[in-house]
Each structure stands twice: as C-alpha cells, then as structure tokens.
Coordinates of C-alpha atoms in Angstrom, one line a residue:
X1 CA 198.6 237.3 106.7
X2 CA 195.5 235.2 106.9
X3 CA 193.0 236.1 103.8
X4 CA 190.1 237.6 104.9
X5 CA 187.8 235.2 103.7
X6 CA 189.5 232.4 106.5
X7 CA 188.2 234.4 109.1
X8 CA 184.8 232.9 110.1
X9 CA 181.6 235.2 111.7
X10 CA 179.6 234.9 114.5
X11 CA 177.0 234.1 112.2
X12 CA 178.6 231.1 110.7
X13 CA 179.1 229.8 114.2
X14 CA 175.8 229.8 115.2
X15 CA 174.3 228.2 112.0
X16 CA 177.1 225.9 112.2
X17 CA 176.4 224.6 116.1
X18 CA 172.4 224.7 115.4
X19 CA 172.8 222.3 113.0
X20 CA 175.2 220.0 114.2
X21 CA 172.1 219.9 117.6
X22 CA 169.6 219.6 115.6
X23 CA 171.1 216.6 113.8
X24 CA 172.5 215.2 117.0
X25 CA 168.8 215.7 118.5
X26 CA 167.1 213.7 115.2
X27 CA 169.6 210.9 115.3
X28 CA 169.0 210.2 119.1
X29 CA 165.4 210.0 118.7
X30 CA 165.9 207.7 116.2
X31 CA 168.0 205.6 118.0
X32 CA 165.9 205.8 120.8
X33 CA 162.9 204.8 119.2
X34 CA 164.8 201.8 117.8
X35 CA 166.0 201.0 121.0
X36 CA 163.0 201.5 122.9
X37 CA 161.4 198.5 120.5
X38 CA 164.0 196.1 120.9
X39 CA 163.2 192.4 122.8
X40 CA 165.5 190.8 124.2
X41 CA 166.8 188.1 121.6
X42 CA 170.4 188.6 121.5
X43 CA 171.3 188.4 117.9
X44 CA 175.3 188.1 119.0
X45 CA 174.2 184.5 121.1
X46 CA 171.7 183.3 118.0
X47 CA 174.8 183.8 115.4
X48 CA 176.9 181.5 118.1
X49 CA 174.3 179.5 118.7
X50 CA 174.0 178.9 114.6
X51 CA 177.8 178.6 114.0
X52 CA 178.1 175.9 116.9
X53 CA 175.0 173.8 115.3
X54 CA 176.8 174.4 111.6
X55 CA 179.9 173.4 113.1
X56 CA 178.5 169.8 113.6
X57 CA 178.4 169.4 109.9
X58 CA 175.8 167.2 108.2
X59 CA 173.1 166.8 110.8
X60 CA 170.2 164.2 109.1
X61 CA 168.0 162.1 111.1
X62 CA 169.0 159.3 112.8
X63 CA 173.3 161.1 112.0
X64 CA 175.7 161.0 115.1
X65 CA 175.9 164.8 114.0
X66 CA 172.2 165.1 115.0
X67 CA 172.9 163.6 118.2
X68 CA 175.4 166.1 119.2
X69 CA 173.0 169.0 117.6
X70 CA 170.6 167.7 120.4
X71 CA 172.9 167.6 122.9
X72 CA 174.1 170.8 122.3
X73 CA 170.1 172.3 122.3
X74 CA 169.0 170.4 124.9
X75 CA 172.5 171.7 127.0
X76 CA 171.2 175.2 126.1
X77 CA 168.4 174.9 127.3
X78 CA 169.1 173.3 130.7
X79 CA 170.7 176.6 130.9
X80 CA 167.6 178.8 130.4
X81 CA 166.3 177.3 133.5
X82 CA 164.2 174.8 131.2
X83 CA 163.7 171.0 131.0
X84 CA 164.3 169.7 127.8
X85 CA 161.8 166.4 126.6
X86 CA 163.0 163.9 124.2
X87 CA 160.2 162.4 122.3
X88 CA 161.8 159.8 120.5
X89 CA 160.0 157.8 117.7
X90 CA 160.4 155.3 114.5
X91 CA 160.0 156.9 111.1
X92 CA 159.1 154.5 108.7
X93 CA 161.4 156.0 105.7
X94 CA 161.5 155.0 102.0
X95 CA 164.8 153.7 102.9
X96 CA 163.1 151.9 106.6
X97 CA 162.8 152.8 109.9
X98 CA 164.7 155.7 111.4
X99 CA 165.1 156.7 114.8
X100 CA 164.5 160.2 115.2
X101 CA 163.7 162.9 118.2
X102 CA 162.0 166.1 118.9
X103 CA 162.9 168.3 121.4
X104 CA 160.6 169.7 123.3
X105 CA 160.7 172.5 126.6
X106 CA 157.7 174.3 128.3
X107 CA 156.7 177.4 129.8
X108 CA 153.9 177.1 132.0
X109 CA 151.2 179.7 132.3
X110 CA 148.1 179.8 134.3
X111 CA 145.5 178.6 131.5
X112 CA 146.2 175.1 129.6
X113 CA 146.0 176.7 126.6
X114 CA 149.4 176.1 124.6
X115 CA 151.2 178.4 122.2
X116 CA 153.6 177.1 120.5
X117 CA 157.3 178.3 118.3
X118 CA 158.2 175.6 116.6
X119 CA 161.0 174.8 113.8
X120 CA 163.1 171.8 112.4
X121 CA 167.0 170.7 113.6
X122 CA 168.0 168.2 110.7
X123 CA 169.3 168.8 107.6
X124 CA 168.8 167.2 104.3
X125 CA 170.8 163.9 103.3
X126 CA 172.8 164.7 99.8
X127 CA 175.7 162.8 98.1
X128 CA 177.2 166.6 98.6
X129 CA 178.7 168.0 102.2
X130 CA 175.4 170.7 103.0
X131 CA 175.5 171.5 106.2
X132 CA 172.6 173.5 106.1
X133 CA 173.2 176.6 107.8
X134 CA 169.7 178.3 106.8
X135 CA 167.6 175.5 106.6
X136 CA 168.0 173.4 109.5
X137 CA 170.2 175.7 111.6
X138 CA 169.0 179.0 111.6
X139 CA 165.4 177.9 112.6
X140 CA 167.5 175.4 115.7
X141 CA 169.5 178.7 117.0
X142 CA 166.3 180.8 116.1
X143 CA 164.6 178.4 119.0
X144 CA 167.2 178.2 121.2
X145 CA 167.5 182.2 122.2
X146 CA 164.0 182.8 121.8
X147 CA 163.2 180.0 124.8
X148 CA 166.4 182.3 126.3
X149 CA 164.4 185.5 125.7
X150 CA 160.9 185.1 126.6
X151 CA 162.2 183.9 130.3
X152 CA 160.6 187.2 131.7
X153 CA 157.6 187.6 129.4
X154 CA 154.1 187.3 130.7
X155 CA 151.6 185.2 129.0
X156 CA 148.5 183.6 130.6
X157 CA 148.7 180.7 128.1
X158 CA 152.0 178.5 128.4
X159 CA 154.6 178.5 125.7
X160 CA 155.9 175.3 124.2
X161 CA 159.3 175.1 122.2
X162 CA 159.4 172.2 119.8
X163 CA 162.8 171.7 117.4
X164 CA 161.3 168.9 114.9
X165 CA 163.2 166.1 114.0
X166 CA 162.7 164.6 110.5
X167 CA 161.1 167.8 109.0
X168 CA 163.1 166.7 105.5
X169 CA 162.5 163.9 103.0
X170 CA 164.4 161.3 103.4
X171 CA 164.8 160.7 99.7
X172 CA 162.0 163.1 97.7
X173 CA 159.3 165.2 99.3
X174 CA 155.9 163.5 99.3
X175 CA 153.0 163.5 102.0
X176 CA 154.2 160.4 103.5
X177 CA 158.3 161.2 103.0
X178 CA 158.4 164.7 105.2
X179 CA 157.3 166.4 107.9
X180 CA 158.4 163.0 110.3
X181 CA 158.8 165.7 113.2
X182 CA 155.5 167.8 113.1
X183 CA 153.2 164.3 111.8
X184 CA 154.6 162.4 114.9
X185 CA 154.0 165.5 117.4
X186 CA 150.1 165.9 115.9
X187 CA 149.9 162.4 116.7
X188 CA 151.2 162.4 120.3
X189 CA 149.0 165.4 121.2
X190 CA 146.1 163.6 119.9
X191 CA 146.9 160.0 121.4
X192 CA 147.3 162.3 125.1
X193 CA 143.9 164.0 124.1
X194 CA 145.9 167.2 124.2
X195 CA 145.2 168.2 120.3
X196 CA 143.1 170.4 121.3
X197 CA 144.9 172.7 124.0
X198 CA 147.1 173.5 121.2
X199 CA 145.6 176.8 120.2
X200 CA 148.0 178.4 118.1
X201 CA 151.4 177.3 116.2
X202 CA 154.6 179.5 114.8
X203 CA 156.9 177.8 112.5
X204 CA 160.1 179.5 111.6
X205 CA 161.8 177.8 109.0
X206 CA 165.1 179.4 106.6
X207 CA 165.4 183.0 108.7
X208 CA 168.8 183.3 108.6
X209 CA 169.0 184.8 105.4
X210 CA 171.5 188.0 105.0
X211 CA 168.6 189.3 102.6
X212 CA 165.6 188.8 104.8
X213 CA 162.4 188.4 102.5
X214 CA 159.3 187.0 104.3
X215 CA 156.1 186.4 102.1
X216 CA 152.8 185.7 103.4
X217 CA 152.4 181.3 103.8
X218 CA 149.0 181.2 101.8
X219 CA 148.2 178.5 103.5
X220 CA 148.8 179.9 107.4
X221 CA 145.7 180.9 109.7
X222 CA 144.8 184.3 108.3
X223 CA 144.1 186.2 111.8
X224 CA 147.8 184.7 113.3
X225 CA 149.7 185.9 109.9
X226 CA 147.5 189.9 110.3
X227 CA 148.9 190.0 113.8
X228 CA 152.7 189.0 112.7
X229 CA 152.6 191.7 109.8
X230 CA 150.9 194.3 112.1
X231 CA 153.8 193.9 114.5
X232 CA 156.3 194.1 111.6
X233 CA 155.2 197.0 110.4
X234 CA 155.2 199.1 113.7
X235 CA 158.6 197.6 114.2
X236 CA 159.4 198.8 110.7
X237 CA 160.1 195.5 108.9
X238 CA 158.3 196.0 106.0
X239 CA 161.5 195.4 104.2
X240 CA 161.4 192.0 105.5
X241 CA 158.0 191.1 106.1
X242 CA 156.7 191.4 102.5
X243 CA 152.5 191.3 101.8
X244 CA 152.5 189.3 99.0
X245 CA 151.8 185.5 99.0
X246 CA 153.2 182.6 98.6
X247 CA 152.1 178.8 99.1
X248 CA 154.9 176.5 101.5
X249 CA 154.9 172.7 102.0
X250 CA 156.3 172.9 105.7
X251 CA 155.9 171.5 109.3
X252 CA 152.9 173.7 109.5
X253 CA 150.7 171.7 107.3
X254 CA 149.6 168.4 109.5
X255 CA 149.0 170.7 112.2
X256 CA 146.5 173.3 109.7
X257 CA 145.2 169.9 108.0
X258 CA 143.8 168.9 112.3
X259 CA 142.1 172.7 112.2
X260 CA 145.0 174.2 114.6
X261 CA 145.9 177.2 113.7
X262 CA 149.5 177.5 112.3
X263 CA 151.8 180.0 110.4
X264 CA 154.8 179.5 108.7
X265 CA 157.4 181.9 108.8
X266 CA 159.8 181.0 106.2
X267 CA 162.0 182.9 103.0
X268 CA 162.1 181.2 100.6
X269 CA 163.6 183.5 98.6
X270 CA 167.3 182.0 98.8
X271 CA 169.1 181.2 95.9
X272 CA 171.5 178.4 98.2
X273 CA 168.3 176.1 99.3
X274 CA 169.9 172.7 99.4
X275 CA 173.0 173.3 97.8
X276 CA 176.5 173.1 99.1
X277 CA 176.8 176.8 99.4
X278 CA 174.2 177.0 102.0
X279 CA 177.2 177.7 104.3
X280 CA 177.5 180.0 107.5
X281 CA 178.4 183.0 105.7
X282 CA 175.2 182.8 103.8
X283 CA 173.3 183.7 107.2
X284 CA 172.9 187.2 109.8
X285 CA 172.1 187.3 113.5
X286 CA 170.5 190.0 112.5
X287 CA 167.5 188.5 110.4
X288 CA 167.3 186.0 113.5
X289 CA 166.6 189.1 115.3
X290 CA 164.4 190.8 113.4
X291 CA 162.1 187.5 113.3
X292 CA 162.6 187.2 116.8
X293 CA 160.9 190.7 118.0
X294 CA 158.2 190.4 116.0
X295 CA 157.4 187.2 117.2
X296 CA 158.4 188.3 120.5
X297 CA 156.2 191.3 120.4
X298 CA 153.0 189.2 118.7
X299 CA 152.6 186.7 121.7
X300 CA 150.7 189.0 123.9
X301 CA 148.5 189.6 121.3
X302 CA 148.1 186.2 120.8
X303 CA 148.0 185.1 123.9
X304 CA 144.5 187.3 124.4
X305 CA 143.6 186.1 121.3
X306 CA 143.8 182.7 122.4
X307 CA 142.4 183.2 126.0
X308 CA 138.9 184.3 124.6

C-alpha cells in the first residue's frame, strides 16, 4: 500500500506546471533578447581562424611564418568577396632594414569618407618559442571575420580593414622601434593626400582573452570610446567593457598624434603578455565575439557621426 503522503493533489499539479511555464516563459525571453542582439561574427570561424594563424608558430616581421600568416589572411579574404592590398615597405630596424607588409581590403561606400578596423599580424621576436596567440593573433582572426561579417551592413562611409605589419619592437619599444605598420600607413595616406578622408580609426589589439577586461585607452578620441561603451552596455558587456582608464602605447598613437581620431581597444589585463605561455588555450571565440558586436553594432553610429 502506497503511503498516503505519495499521492500528489490537484493542487500540487497546478503549482507545479505554472511554474515550470513561467520559468520556461522567462528563460526564452532571455534567450531571445540575447539572440535578437547578436551580429553576425561567428565566434566558431574567429577561434579557427586564430588556431590556423597560431599554428604558424613565430610570426615576426620580415619571418617566413609571417608570410604564410599573410597568405593565409589575404586567402580569407579573397573569400569574402574582397581584394586584399599588399603595401609593402623597408623598416629601418635597430638591427637594419626589414621588409615588412600591411594588408589592407576595402569596402566602398557612397561618401569618401573612410572608417577604419585596424589591428597588428606579427608577433614579438624572443630567444623563447611565443607564438603569440593574444597578441598578434587574436587581433589577425578578430579582422579577418569581422571583414566576413560586415558583408551585408550598410554604411554610407566605406570601411577599410588594415592588419599592421611591424606593430612590435624589434628589439625594445621606443618611438622610433614600434608601430612600423600604423607609422608607414599614416605616411602613405599622407603622401596620396588621403590623411584626411580618414575620419575615424578602431584598433583591436590582445581580445582574445578567456577573461575579457577592456579599460578605457586614455589616450583614444573621447566621443569614439562613449559610443563603444554605450553599445556595450545595451549589449550587456559591462563585465567586459570596464569604465575605468588606462593609458596604451599602441598602433593608435601616430594616427591620434596626425589629429585622426583613433581608439584602442585592447586588455591589457593578461598575466601571459609576451611570455611563452601566451598559447592557444589562453584565448575564447567568445571574447572575439563579444568585441565584435559591439564594434559591429557602433559603426552605424559612427558612420553618422562621421558623415556630418
């Protein structure tokens, strides 16, 4: 004989089945209203695209590993539907010239005006094996599937994709011994008389993190860096994009120091910066991702901003 107290009541039932729709009604608004915010980086494609470029090993300027690194974006790209340009040029190193590369792909829009996400593809030389999977390779694969995801997004300014070449020092970071990439591209602009098209400049630089912390670049435009937090908090990545400051030597600086407005997106906030341990497992599609939507969902905001 069953005891009594086994036998459940209509009463039970009910409460029971209410709450099990009321939860199943909460957790699909949730998940819709994450879904419905979603661009469309891929995060799955970015992690590939970062454990192919990691996979190269070593990828300094002027390496045969960097030359496969670009053969692999520029392959990528060719993909997307877009025409990669090599603008090759002689560093002059502390340890002499160096041939290095930036790659560089375009989306036209109606107006001359030019936007553009920027980042770095080399890695820093060490007497160690770093194969730089956060810095160097997750601001590459970050480039490569957002040029992939903005394919259908309307902008009336055109967007311009430049990986950097030579973004680290060649032997210890000075004004004259970084930044080869972003210096030479200033230069080019200005020698074309183009400088000044260039209305607004995103640098992504060490996203990849697994523990995503963004701080404000002290040095970035102020209205660009209000309109990247603004989308990240209605996204609801306030984890990740955090309000306090911090000041970042980066490929941002030449362009701020020509009075073009830049921002640097960058955490620096990793304990495995230029040690051997900044390794693949170090890195998430998922903070690619995150990085990606908001900068996905800032460019039509920018893009007006830029228009006026």
């Amino acid at each position: 004989m069953k005891h009594p107290g086994s036998k459940p009541t209509y009463t039970w039932w009910i409460l029971a089945l209410t709450g099990l729709f009321i939860a199943a009604v909460v957790y699909g608004v949730q998940r819709g209203s994450v879904n419905a915010k979603t661009s469309p980086f891929n995060e799955q494609r970015a992690a590939e695209d970062l454990r192919t470029l990691t996979g190269f090993g070593p990828r300094p300027a002027a390496s045969e590993a960097i030359a496969r690194a670009r053969r692999y974006i520029a392959a990528e790209l060719e993909k997307a539907g877009l025409k990669p340009q090599f603008d090759e040029f002689e560093a002059q190193t502390p340890r002499g010239v160096r041939k290095m590369v930036n790659v560089r792909v375009v989306r036209p829009g109606t107006k001359p005006a030019i936007i553009a996400l920027t980042g770095h593809y080399d890695t820093k030389i060490f007497d160690f094996r770093f194969v730089g999977a956060n810095d160097g390779g997750s601001s590459a694969a970050w480039l490569l599937e957002m040029a992939r995801a903005t394919a259908s997004i309307t902008l009336e300014n055109t967007l311009e994709f430049v990986f950097f070449d030579g973004e680290e020092a060649v032997v210890e970071w000075t004004d004259q011994d970084s930044v080869y990439g972003s210096r030479y591209d200033l230069d080019r602009r200005y020698r074309n008389g183009k400088l000044r098209d260039l209305k607004a400049l995103i640098l992504v630089d060490m996203i990849g993190d697994k523990n995503l912390n963004i701080r404000k670049e002290t040095q970035s435009t102020g209205w660009l860096s209000n309109i990247l937090w603004s989308t990240a908090q209605s996204l609801g990545y306030t984890r990740e994009f955090l309000n306090d400051g911090q000041e970042i030597a980066d490929d941002h600086v030449p362009y701020l120091r020509a009075g073009i407005p830049a921002v640097d997106l960058i955490d620096f906030d990793y304990p495995y910066w230029h040690t051997a341990d900044d390794t693949l497992d170090k890195t998430s599609g998922r903070s690619l991702k995150i990085v990606g939507d908001v900068v996905y969902f800032s460019l039509p905001e920018i893009d007006r901003r830029v228009g006026n």
